[in-house]
XYZ file of C-alpha atoms in Angstrom:
693
model
C -14.298 9.155 2.377
C -11.132 7.095 3.001
C -8.866 7.695 6.179
C -6.174 5.361 6.699
C -6.672 4.526 10.340
C -4.398 3.142 13.068
C -5.121 -0.548 13.533
C -4.236 -2.394 16.906
C -4.223 -6.172 17.285
C -4.254 -6.863 21.041
C -3.705 -10.239 22.886
C -3.424 -11.123 26.543
C 0.248 -11.047 26.233
C 1.390 -8.240 23.863
C 0.036 -5.157 21.934
C 0.870 -4.559 18.294
C -0.032 -1.484 16.539
C 0.348 -0.290 12.901
C -0.510 2.808 11.240
C -2.096 2.071 7.882
C 0.555 4.096 5.916
C 2.885 1.469 6.771
C 5.186 3.846 8.408
C 5.346 2.572 12.003
C 5.269 -0.876 13.654
C 5.468 -1.078 17.546
C 5.703 -4.078 19.485
C 5.237 -3.856 23.433
C 5.991 -7.162 25.071
C 5.479 -5.989 28.324
C 1.780 -4.693 27.653
C -0.960 -6.809 29.686
C -3.864 -5.614 27.257
C -7.188 -7.656 26.655
C -9.191 -6.074 24.031
C -12.473 -7.692 23.687
C -12.808 -6.105 19.805
C -9.983 -7.475 17.892
C -9.770 -4.319 15.694
C -10.189 -0.793 16.881
C -10.640 1.494 13.702
C -10.935 5.118 13.897
C -13.743 7.061 11.783
C -12.570 8.281 8.503
C -14.706 11.410 9.404
C -15.178 11.493 13.148
C -11.196 10.860 13.708
C -11.947 9.020 16.994
C -12.419 5.646 18.263
C -16.133 4.703 17.798
C -16.114 3.975 21.687
C -15.149 7.512 22.396
C -17.892 9.377 20.169
C -21.223 10.143 21.472
C -23.307 7.496 19.466
C -24.670 4.135 20.204
C -22.320 1.915 18.258
C -21.244 -1.619 17.622
C -17.903 -2.800 16.115
C -17.593 -6.354 14.811
C -13.630 -7.206 14.423
C -11.983 -9.674 11.820
C -12.065 -12.716 14.501
C -15.519 -12.099 15.520
C -16.606 -12.426 11.905
C -14.641 -15.474 11.493
C -15.824 -17.299 14.619
C -19.151 -16.843 14.266
C -19.599 -17.474 10.407
C -20.860 -13.801 9.539
C -20.851 -14.038 5.847
C -23.018 -11.292 4.879
C -25.123 -8.241 6.223
C -27.921 -10.493 7.144
C -25.783 -12.675 9.553
C -23.932 -9.533 11.101
C -27.319 -8.050 11.972
C -27.842 -10.989 14.387
C -25.255 -9.733 16.398
C -26.161 -5.872 16.637
C -28.853 -4.746 18.820
C -31.954 -3.163 17.044
C -30.549 -4.131 13.805
C -32.668 -6.156 11.694
C -32.413 -7.268 8.129
C -34.755 -10.198 7.078
C -33.753 -13.104 4.961
C -36.223 -13.830 2.191
C -37.010 -13.813 -1.277
C -33.940 -12.802 -2.989
C -30.907 -10.613 -3.018
C -33.195 -8.102 -4.343
C -35.429 -7.957 -1.245
C -32.801 -6.708 1.000
C -34.325 -4.028 3.603
C -32.507 -2.724 6.643
C -34.095 -1.579 9.921
C -32.454 0.036 12.623
C -34.596 1.279 15.535
C -37.577 0.734 13.468
C -36.348 3.006 10.639
C -36.032 1.496 7.413
C -37.672 1.172 3.856
C -38.914 -2.087 2.209
C -38.648 -0.824 -1.445
C -36.898 2.064 -3.033
C -34.136 3.610 -1.524
C -32.743 2.646 1.958
C -32.952 4.684 5.055
C -29.671 3.156 6.550
C -26.465 4.076 4.953
C -23.781 1.401 3.775
C -20.187 2.415 3.092
C -17.522 -0.308 1.826
C -14.128 0.842 1.956
C -15.276 4.331 1.837
C -17.614 3.619 -1.179
C -21.388 4.565 -0.851
C -24.089 1.873 -1.619
C -27.127 3.739 -2.880
C -29.583 1.018 -3.492
C -30.679 -1.771 -1.127
C -30.734 -4.067 -4.097
C -26.887 -4.104 -3.795
C -26.619 -4.713 0.088
C -26.832 -8.399 0.181
C -23.229 -9.861 -0.899
C -20.714 -12.228 0.413
C -18.256 -11.146 2.822
C -14.576 -11.598 1.820
C -11.573 -10.291 3.560
C -13.601 -8.305 5.677
C -11.458 -6.404 8.754
C -14.453 -4.767 10.461
C -18.067 -3.955 10.529
C -18.999 -0.875 12.352
C -22.617 0.149 13.040
C -23.500 3.749 14.262
C -27.274 4.056 15.307
C -29.411 6.921 14.950
C -29.203 9.735 12.141
C -25.914 10.271 10.622
C -26.769 12.612 7.777
C -24.637 15.631 9.355
C -21.430 13.974 8.406
C -22.487 10.903 6.282
C -24.869 11.958 3.869
C -28.441 11.333 2.416
C -30.791 8.736 3.322
C -28.910 7.733 6.671
C -31.785 8.464 9.010
C -31.734 5.145 10.598
C -27.796 4.687 10.975
C -24.583 3.748 9.177
C -23.082 0.365 8.460
C -19.207 0.947 7.717
C -17.329 -2.135 6.519
C -13.549 -2.025 5.790
C -11.558 -4.770 4.120
C -8.196 -6.093 5.150
C -5.310 -3.816 3.873
C -2.210 -5.380 2.425
C -0.134 -3.051 4.588
C -0.820 -4.866 7.727
C -2.357 -8.198 6.295
C 0.369 -9.909 4.136
C -0.934 -13.860 3.330
C -2.211 -16.161 0.666
C -5.420 -17.731 1.719
C -7.234 -20.690 0.244
C -10.472 -21.859 1.647
C -12.755 -24.456 0.599
C -16.056 -25.918 1.899
C -19.113 -28.004 1.625
C -22.385 -28.173 3.496
C -25.801 -29.741 3.300
C -27.777 -27.564 0.745
C -24.323 -26.130 -0.448
C -22.047 -28.427 -1.964
C -19.250 -25.887 -2.935
C -17.949 -22.613 -1.626
C -14.377 -21.593 -2.446
C -12.438 -18.684 -1.871
C -8.811 -17.446 -2.940
C -6.904 -14.365 -1.883
C -3.123 -12.966 -2.115
C -2.038 -9.740 -0.541
C 1.640 -8.467 -0.389
C 3.680 -5.499 0.049
C 5.914 -4.437 -2.841
C 8.620 -2.429 -1.230
C 7.829 -0.102 1.336
C 5.416 2.274 -0.760
C 3.184 -0.169 -2.599
C 0.856 -3.001 -1.550
C -1.915 -5.095 -3.389
C -4.321 -7.508 -2.689
C -6.333 -9.835 -5.053
C -9.010 -12.389 -4.609
C -11.942 -14.302 -5.760
C -14.638 -16.480 -4.469
C -17.540 -18.939 -5.873
C -20.463 -20.200 -4.097
C -22.968 -22.773 -5.129
C -26.188 -23.805 -3.297
C -28.674 -26.315 -4.357
C -31.517 -24.610 -2.496
C -33.355 -24.927 0.839
C -36.990 -25.179 -0.456
C -38.713 -27.493 -2.818
C -41.369 -26.528 -5.144
C -43.888 -29.154 -4.981
C -45.470 -28.382 -8.366
C -42.014 -28.888 -10.173
C -40.274 -31.254 -7.954
C -37.420 -28.977 -8.034
C -35.490 -26.627 -5.647
C -37.062 -23.083 -5.800
C -33.835 -21.151 -4.662
C -30.633 -22.559 -5.983
C -27.608 -19.982 -5.901
C -24.610 -19.551 -8.072
C -22.398 -16.476 -7.194
C -18.957 -15.600 -8.073
C -16.848 -12.183 -7.291
C -13.415 -10.837 -8.100
C -11.536 -8.274 -6.123
C -8.692 -5.913 -6.301
C -7.064 -3.483 -3.552
C -4.145 -1.364 -4.274
C -2.485 1.030 -1.697
C 0.267 3.477 -2.661
C 2.519 6.077 -0.708
C 3.765 8.413 -3.414
C 5.270 10.386 -0.472
C 5.475 10.627 3.177
C 2.620 12.935 3.260
C 0.329 11.348 0.392
C -1.411 8.049 0.489
C -3.883 6.646 -2.264
C -6.136 3.564 -2.232
C -7.887 1.945 -4.986
C -10.712 -0.777 -4.668
C -12.679 -2.597 -7.267
C -14.932 -5.303 -6.695
C -17.181 -7.178 -9.569
C -20.036 -9.702 -8.322
C -22.100 -11.860 -10.211
C -25.188 -14.029 -8.855
C -27.913 -15.702 -10.189
C -30.545 -17.591 -7.934
C -33.900 -19.041 -8.147
C -36.095 -17.095 -5.382
C -39.396 -16.171 -3.744
C -39.863 -19.646 -2.157
C -43.322 -18.459 -0.890
C -46.328 -20.686 0.093
C -49.760 -19.919 1.249
C -50.243 -18.951 4.517
C -51.694 -21.831 6.822
C -53.855 -19.902 9.506
C -54.577 -22.733 11.745
C -51.106 -24.071 11.930
C -49.555 -20.718 11.757
C -47.122 -21.449 9.040
C -46.504 -21.539 5.307
C -47.873 -24.327 3.277
C -45.672 -26.097 0.658
C -44.272 -24.068 -2.138
C -46.518 -24.753 -5.119
C -46.435 -22.557 -8.254
C -45.811 -23.386 -11.888
C -43.281 -20.634 -13.238
C -39.789 -20.522 -11.849
C -38.949 -17.473 -10.311
C -35.207 -15.982 -10.438
C -33.067 -13.288 -9.794
C -29.727 -12.181 -11.600
C -27.505 -9.461 -10.778
C -24.318 -7.984 -11.946
C -22.497 -5.506 -9.741
C -19.320 -3.440 -10.015
C -18.063 -1.098 -7.261
C -15.036 1.087 -7.440
C -13.577 3.603 -5.359
C -10.143 5.928 -5.500
C -9.437 7.342 -1.889
C -6.758 10.036 -1.219
C -5.347 11.756 1.826
C -2.662 14.219 2.200
C -1.289 15.032 5.844
C -0.660 18.721 6.509
C 0.771 20.179 9.411
C -2.162 20.117 12.089
C -4.606 19.023 9.135
C -5.810 16.382 6.835
C -7.349 16.480 3.177
C -9.298 13.610 2.222
C -10.990 12.678 -0.993
C -13.239 9.870 -2.205
C -14.045 9.174 -5.836
C -16.785 6.302 -6.336
C -18.300 4.745 -9.303
C -21.107 1.916 -8.785
C -22.952 0.007 -11.554
C -25.194 -2.819 -11.210
C -28.083 -4.348 -13.489
C -30.492 -6.871 -12.607
C -33.421 -9.193 -14.028
C -36.166 -10.569 -11.822
C -38.545 -13.128 -13.041
C -41.309 -13.789 -10.627
C -44.670 -15.733 -10.769
C -46.726 -13.039 -9.499
C -49.924 -15.087 -8.341
C -47.590 -17.895 -6.660
C -50.280 -20.757 -8.040
C -50.341 -23.346 -10.377
C -52.507 -21.549 -12.477
C -50.594 -19.516 -15.393
C -52.203 -16.131 -14.393
C -49.644 -13.390 -13.516
C -45.927 -13.297 -14.441
C -43.546 -10.180 -13.961
C -40.303 -9.313 -15.540
C -38.390 -6.342 -14.059
C -34.947 -5.078 -15.368
C -33.000 -2.377 -13.499
C -29.778 -0.662 -14.631
C -28.075 1.820 -12.549
C -25.113 4.013 -12.460
C -23.684 6.137 -9.744
C -21.047 8.576 -9.640
C -19.998 10.316 -6.272
C -17.395 12.745 -4.984
C -16.500 13.734 -1.291
C -13.797 15.939 -0.365
C -13.317 17.123 3.246
C -10.592 18.777 5.241
C -10.243 18.142 9.082
C -7.974 19.196 11.973
C -5.180 16.601 13.090
C -3.844 17.806 16.322
C -4.315 17.208 19.925
C -5.923 20.714 20.554
C -9.075 21.184 22.473
C -10.674 22.633 19.569
C -11.163 20.066 16.236
C -13.247 20.717 13.326
C -13.978 19.344 9.816
C -15.454 20.622 6.592
C -16.587 18.898 3.688
C -18.649 18.826 0.527
C -20.359 15.885 -1.182
C -21.899 15.438 -4.615
C -23.439 12.411 -6.743
C -25.306 11.752 -9.907
C -27.250 8.746 -10.333
C -29.225 7.138 -13.430
C -31.637 4.365 -12.914
C -33.497 2.662 -15.742
C -36.387 0.551 -14.631
C -38.434 -1.654 -17.021
C -41.424 -3.843 -15.721
C -43.820 -5.852 -17.680
C -46.719 -7.563 -15.978
C -48.047 -10.612 -18.392
C -51.742 -11.399 -18.109
C -51.203 -15.013 -19.470
C -54.789 -16.023 -19.187
C -56.065 -12.839 -20.690
C -53.478 -12.514 -23.457
C -51.980 -9.291 -22.979
C -49.304 -7.551 -20.950
C -48.387 -4.141 -19.561
C -44.799 -2.907 -20.208
C -43.740 0.006 -18.193
C -40.415 2.139 -18.765
C -39.134 4.480 -16.034
C -35.791 6.480 -16.647
C -34.903 8.406 -13.385
C -31.947 11.046 -12.971
C -31.078 12.205 -9.516
C -28.181 14.457 -8.596
C -27.270 16.376 -5.260
C -24.965 18.299 -3.575
C -24.232 18.703 0.219
C -22.025 20.794 2.461
C -21.110 20.093 6.240
C -19.299 21.155 9.153
C -18.869 19.686 12.543
C -16.766 21.395 15.636
C -15.757 19.657 18.675
C -14.968 21.581 21.688
C -13.028 19.627 24.483
C -12.917 20.680 28.053
C -15.984 22.822 27.293
C -16.743 24.889 30.478
C -14.952 22.355 32.561
C -12.397 19.418 32.111
C -13.582 16.223 30.678
C -16.663 17.916 28.914
C -16.797 17.643 25.199
C -19.394 19.636 23.066
C -19.928 18.630 19.520
C -22.025 20.573 16.925
C -22.599 19.936 13.442
C -24.816 21.060 10.501
C -25.200 19.809 6.902
C -27.101 21.470 4.031
C -28.566 18.772 1.301
C -29.974 19.777 -1.854
C -31.339 17.321 -4.554
C -33.143 17.152 -7.707
C -34.830 14.224 -9.326
C -36.553 13.875 -12.914
C -38.344 10.900 -14.272
C -39.359 10.045 -17.966
C -42.192 7.547 -17.707
C -44.027 5.531 -20.325
C -46.608 2.700 -20.176
C -48.158 0.685 -22.787
C -50.649 -2.131 -23.285
C -49.405 -5.089 -25.555
C -51.493 -8.156 -27.228
C -51.378 -10.085 -30.402
C -52.764 -7.123 -32.474
C -50.205 -4.539 -31.431
C -49.053 -1.946 -28.776
C -50.734 1.131 -27.405
C -49.656 3.579 -25.238
C -51.659 4.003 -21.938
C -49.548 6.491 -19.934
C -46.731 9.391 -20.296
C -45.387 11.949 -18.367
C -42.048 13.588 -17.655
C -41.819 14.976 -13.706
C -39.328 16.921 -11.899
C -38.748 17.250 -7.886
C -36.546 19.218 -5.848
C -35.738 18.837 -2.149
C -33.512 20.735 0.267
C -32.980 20.296 3.865
C -30.995 21.580 7.044
C -29.640 18.743 9.292
C -28.392 19.916 12.681
C -26.789 17.530 15.436
C -25.579 18.546 18.935
C -24.149 16.380 21.539
C -22.309 16.381 24.981
C -19.800 13.703 26.122
C -18.539 13.491 29.573
C -15.681 11.344 30.679
C -15.004 9.983 34.130
C -12.083 7.789 34.090
C -13.094 4.762 32.285
C -16.626 5.671 31.864
C -18.283 7.972 29.004
C -21.572 9.703 29.626
C -23.296 11.239 26.582
C -26.422 12.845 25.308
C -27.309 13.912 21.651
C -30.198 15.840 19.580
C -30.254 14.997 15.993
C -32.285 15.484 12.810
C -32.874 12.596 10.430
C -34.025 13.043 6.911
C -34.709 10.867 3.707
C -35.737 12.554 0.445
C -38.751 11.856 -1.397
C -39.069 10.436 -4.887
C -41.068 8.734 -7.708
C -42.645 5.371 -7.372
C -41.886 2.826 -9.938
C -45.384 1.340 -9.530
C -48.452 3.185 -9.306
C -52.141 3.192 -10.428
C -53.258 6.919 -10.073
C -51.902 10.159 -10.638
C -51.731 11.065 -6.928
C -49.450 8.049 -6.314
C -46.665 8.723 -8.718
C -44.611 10.393 -6.143
C -44.123 10.575 -2.304
C -42.579 13.298 0.107
C -39.702 13.089 2.251
C -39.712 12.128 5.688
C -38.080 13.730 8.915
C -37.342 12.862 12.331
C -35.716 14.149 15.674
C -33.673 11.614 17.659
C -33.127 12.106 21.305
C -30.484 9.865 22.843
C -28.417 9.471 26.181
C -26.126 6.625 26.988
C -23.051 5.546 28.808
C -19.900 3.406 27.636
C -17.784 1.907 30.592
C -14.814 -0.184 30.487
C -12.698 -1.507 33.321
C -8.960 -0.502 33.311
C -7.735 -3.894 31.982
C -10.680 -4.062 29.286
C -11.820 -7.410 30.569
C -15.257 -6.126 30.814
C -16.954 -3.618 28.479
C -20.677 -2.154 28.926
C -22.685 -0.037 26.613
C -26.009 1.264 27.489
C -28.376 3.785 25.407
C -31.868 5.139 25.501
C -33.637 6.588 22.392
C -36.814 8.351 21.421
C -37.511 9.422 17.758
C -40.124 11.667 16.696
C -40.983 10.866 13.185
C -42.962 12.946 10.710
C -44.427 11.990 6.928
C -42.744 8.467 7.326
C -42.570 6.663 3.968
C -44.632 3.704 4.340
C -45.162 0.679 2.001
C -48.563 0.167 0.569
C -49.720 -2.630 -1.709
C -51.343 -0.947 -5.089
C -55.195 -1.060 -4.838
C -55.090 -3.965 -7.537
C -52.559 -5.919 -5.433
C -50.248 -6.200 -8.285
C -47.156 -4.358 -7.126
C -46.462 -1.947 -4.121
C -45.535 1.923 -3.816
C -44.502 4.188 -1.105
C -47.018 6.623 0.800
C -46.592 9.121 3.465
C -48.111 8.565 6.986
C -48.786 11.545 9.180
C -46.548 10.745 12.213
C -44.836 7.799 14.086
C -42.653 7.261 17.024
C -39.900 5.066 18.112
C -38.437 4.529 21.593
C -36.426 1.948 23.147
C -32.913 0.918 24.438
C -29.774 -1.003 23.735
C -27.643 -2.975 26.093
C -24.188 -4.607 25.174
C -21.906 -6.534 27.473
C -18.526 -7.884 26.556
C -16.449 -10.028 28.957
C -13.145 -11.843 29.077
C -13.300 -13.564 32.658
C -10.175 -15.467 31.493
C -7.547 -15.259 28.669
C -9.211 -18.119 26.622
C -12.798 -17.126 27.099
C -14.989 -14.327 25.505
C -18.732 -13.798 26.178
C -20.665 -11.165 24.558
C -24.323 -10.069 24.843
C -26.186 -7.400 23.091
C -29.974 -6.764 23.496
C -32.261 -4.159 21.885
C -35.778 -3.246 22.719
C -37.894 -1.034 20.188
C -41.685 0.078 20.746
C -42.237 1.766 17.173
C -45.902 2.692 16.522
C -48.013 4.935 14.017
C -49.522 7.847 15.868
C -51.223 9.654 13.039
C -51.838 7.214 9.934
C -55.339 7.195 8.414
C -55.331 4.659 5.571
C -58.716 6.011 4.293
C -61.763 7.294 5.700
C -62.563 4.028 7.296
C -59.030 2.632 8.339
C -57.095 4.314 10.984
C -53.813 2.501 12.158
C -53.042 5.138 14.968
C -51.031 3.118 17.916
C -50.522 0.238 15.636
C -46.910 -1.147 15.695
C -44.710 -0.550 12.652
C -44.414 -3.634 10.363
C -41.047 -5.371 10.111
C -39.866 -3.947 13.390
C -38.823 -6.618 15.882
C -39.774 -5.610 19.460
C -36.665 -7.486 20.721
C -33.149 -8.427 19.190
C -31.002 -10.683 21.432
C -27.492 -12.194 20.675
C -25.366 -14.098 22.984
C -21.985 -15.318 21.799
C -19.277 -17.209 23.492
C -15.937 -18.737 22.221
C -13.287 -20.666 24.014
C -9.821 -21.472 22.966
C -8.259 -24.656 24.139
C -4.327 -24.413 23.524
C -2.806 -27.841 23.152
C 0.207 -27.568 21.121
C 0.799 -31.074 20.607
C 2.270 -32.687 17.135
C -1.240 -33.036 15.773
C -2.870 -29.810 16.817
C -2.156 -26.517 18.236
C -5.517 -25.364 19.466
C -9.246 -26.263 19.251
C -11.759 -23.237 19.374
C -15.277 -23.525 20.388
C -17.664 -20.910 19.321
C -21.374 -20.569 19.940
C -23.986 -18.058 18.766
C -27.732 -17.800 19.865
C -29.561 -15.050 18.322
C -33.398 -14.308 18.751
C -35.904 -11.912 17.490
C -39.437 -10.991 17.561
C -42.270 -10.227 18.255
C -42.435 -9.123 14.562
C -45.724 -7.682 12.880
C -45.893 -8.303 9.115
C -48.705 -5.717 8.259
C -49.959 -2.178 9.003
C -53.145 -3.673 10.653
C -51.049 -5.873 13.026
C -53.332 -8.892 11.920
C -50.388 -11.303 11.406
C -47.183 -11.535 13.404
C -44.091 -13.834 14.203
C -43.727 -14.343 17.923
C -40.403 -14.295 19.759
C -37.935 -16.956 18.629
C -34.339 -18.013 18.839
C -31.721 -19.728 16.723
C -28.631 -21.617 17.835
C -25.499 -21.627 15.886
C -22.158 -23.280 16.546
C -18.709 -24.164 15.280
C -15.443 -26.105 16.350
C -12.168 -25.091 14.865
C -9.020 -27.257 14.915
C -5.968 -25.230 14.063
C -2.395 -26.591 13.300
C 0.136 -24.144 11.884
C -1.060 -22.813 8.570
C -3.838 -25.302 8.495
C -7.530 -24.764 10.157
C -10.327 -27.139 9.754
C -13.892 -26.013 10.846
C -17.062 -28.258 11.594
C -20.196 -25.739 11.670
C -23.816 -25.794 12.163
C -26.590 -23.488 11.726
C -30.003 -23.536 13.375
C -28.914 -26.430 15.519
C -32.064 -26.702 17.330
C -33.918 -26.737 13.846
C -36.106 -23.735 15.026
C -39.466 -23.474 12.759
C -40.096 -19.704 12.256
C -41.639 -17.534 9.536
C -39.028 -15.375 7.656
C -41.390 -13.139 5.843
C -45.116 -12.897 5.522
C -47.177 -10.494 3.052
C -50.668 -10.312 1.450
C -51.058 -10.067 -2.422
C -53.843 -10.574 -4.856
C -56.209 -11.367 -1.860
C -53.625 -14.138 -0.884
C -51.732 -14.512 2.289
C -48.349 -15.814 1.462
C -45.043 -16.731 3.553
C -41.723 -17.858 3.670
C -40.314 -20.209 6.266
C -36.943 -19.623 8.039
C -33.935 -21.948 6.744
C -33.820 -25.446 8.288
C -30.983 -27.106 10.267
C -27.495 -26.591 8.208
C -24.271 -28.715 8.855
C -20.955 -27.884 7.017
C -17.220 -28.338 6.897
C -14.432 -26.161 5.616
C -10.582 -26.127 5.537
C -8.359 -22.959 5.334
C -4.923 -22.692 4.096
C -2.977 -19.545 5.010
C 0.644 -18.783 4.349
């Protein structure tokens, strides 16, 4: 949903605020305000600052995104406690985990919204950031307000609005492994009621890893995108926004080498068939809001289409044994309407409905090249759903400064699949499997929380139910594995948010416990030629999050975030001989740590106005790679840094990533009786220039 928020830009000498409908601009030159997060954006559904709601949250503003080179969700995840998005394979392989909840294949367990447009498939999650105003992360189940498959949490991305950001930006850069990165954008107001922003970017990477068999890079990348954003105020009460983004990328991928058990690292990449991933993605949204007397009506209509093509050397060897081609086409249409109170009364409310239709066409063909045949499979899936939700807030509940929030949501969803499988060789093609199946799911999702405010401190506790629908596997080898069941969780959370009156110190701390039933777990097919989802009996995840932001002097900012997660299977019997009870969940780091700092040296000479020094140390681990916990990546840290030289409308950045050249494993898996892994990216240096006027 789209709700034009109030945006505040604060410095040590002045406070600037603008309503995103363009109607107000106030400057208070006497205010002495230091706001550690540059952009404060109200939730389009919650109607409150994220720091004032009873949920563990992180806000990354525009300045933070720029200073620390956060160019994608995989970069942003490094700065958020208990958020993990591994960087491996290709843009197709983009799972997201929050507090241990995530999904390696099929639909995600963490919701992603970009300018109000919901992203339904994790295959669309990995894209280049451009003109981003803020990234907000809400941890824990958000299904009551935000919808299906948000059991882990929500990531909400807002791009810059031409109502408060009018400029022409030209940025160009080069780096080791990446000879060219260029971005151009222009935003402007046309009168008082219409604003527009257009832009595009291009990125080329030569690749980080060499395939020793071919002597060429295994993972080159070419990507481009085009963006349009329109905002219109047809009247003093109506606001309308349109967003459209097209993105194309083509990359080599899957730079996997066989695992060296002695040295605990991947051997050199050595396979014969080039593996690649190509994706076209088009995302569109139309949002509108009508402001009545004491209430607001909001609507968000979204259309998302993507198609991709994957080629992968399935045996990852010099032998020409197995090769897989997979194609996907997806179209999703969704509509959300809500009405909420818009006043300062002690009772606040919101009612909403949400509906969607998703069509997914999946085609996959495994080539048995040594044996001279292949097995094409065609799977057409149609999924639709509708939901209704309500949330009430009772301020000064029982006594002053206590707020009770209660919400409930009902979800109904149905899914149908049309599946065909064949075997093809030189003599012809024969059908080997055929079925049409339907599934239906429904669920009631409640949430209750209490928030107590004492001066600059917010204390809260919440109980919420999480839910992720079941579905069909696109790969399976037996009838019982054609589908998987829904998963459920109850999450209990308590936390505190504190800020000093001058905002120079802000602290957030949260404890959580998740009781998780019928967890959807990733399993390799019995043959090893693919993967599917199955249901475990019961799991638990418990831990904490701590974030500290300090501004000891006006030119210095220091931020620290730490997350701890202990996520284990409690009931998970793989078969009669294998029981994974008390094993750690794979792909869930026990610890996530981020320490960032930046200092601005103001010079104001004839050659330079200021120099900004920024450092980002992020660490992750221990990570278990499989259910049996037989392989893991120990705790490791990576140091990034940047120096910016600014003069007027020009900024020149010198930056480096993985400055200590830390060696670590980015991903490990087992297939076809082989152990394979991908190493983390090496030390990288770059330079970029920005012209903004």
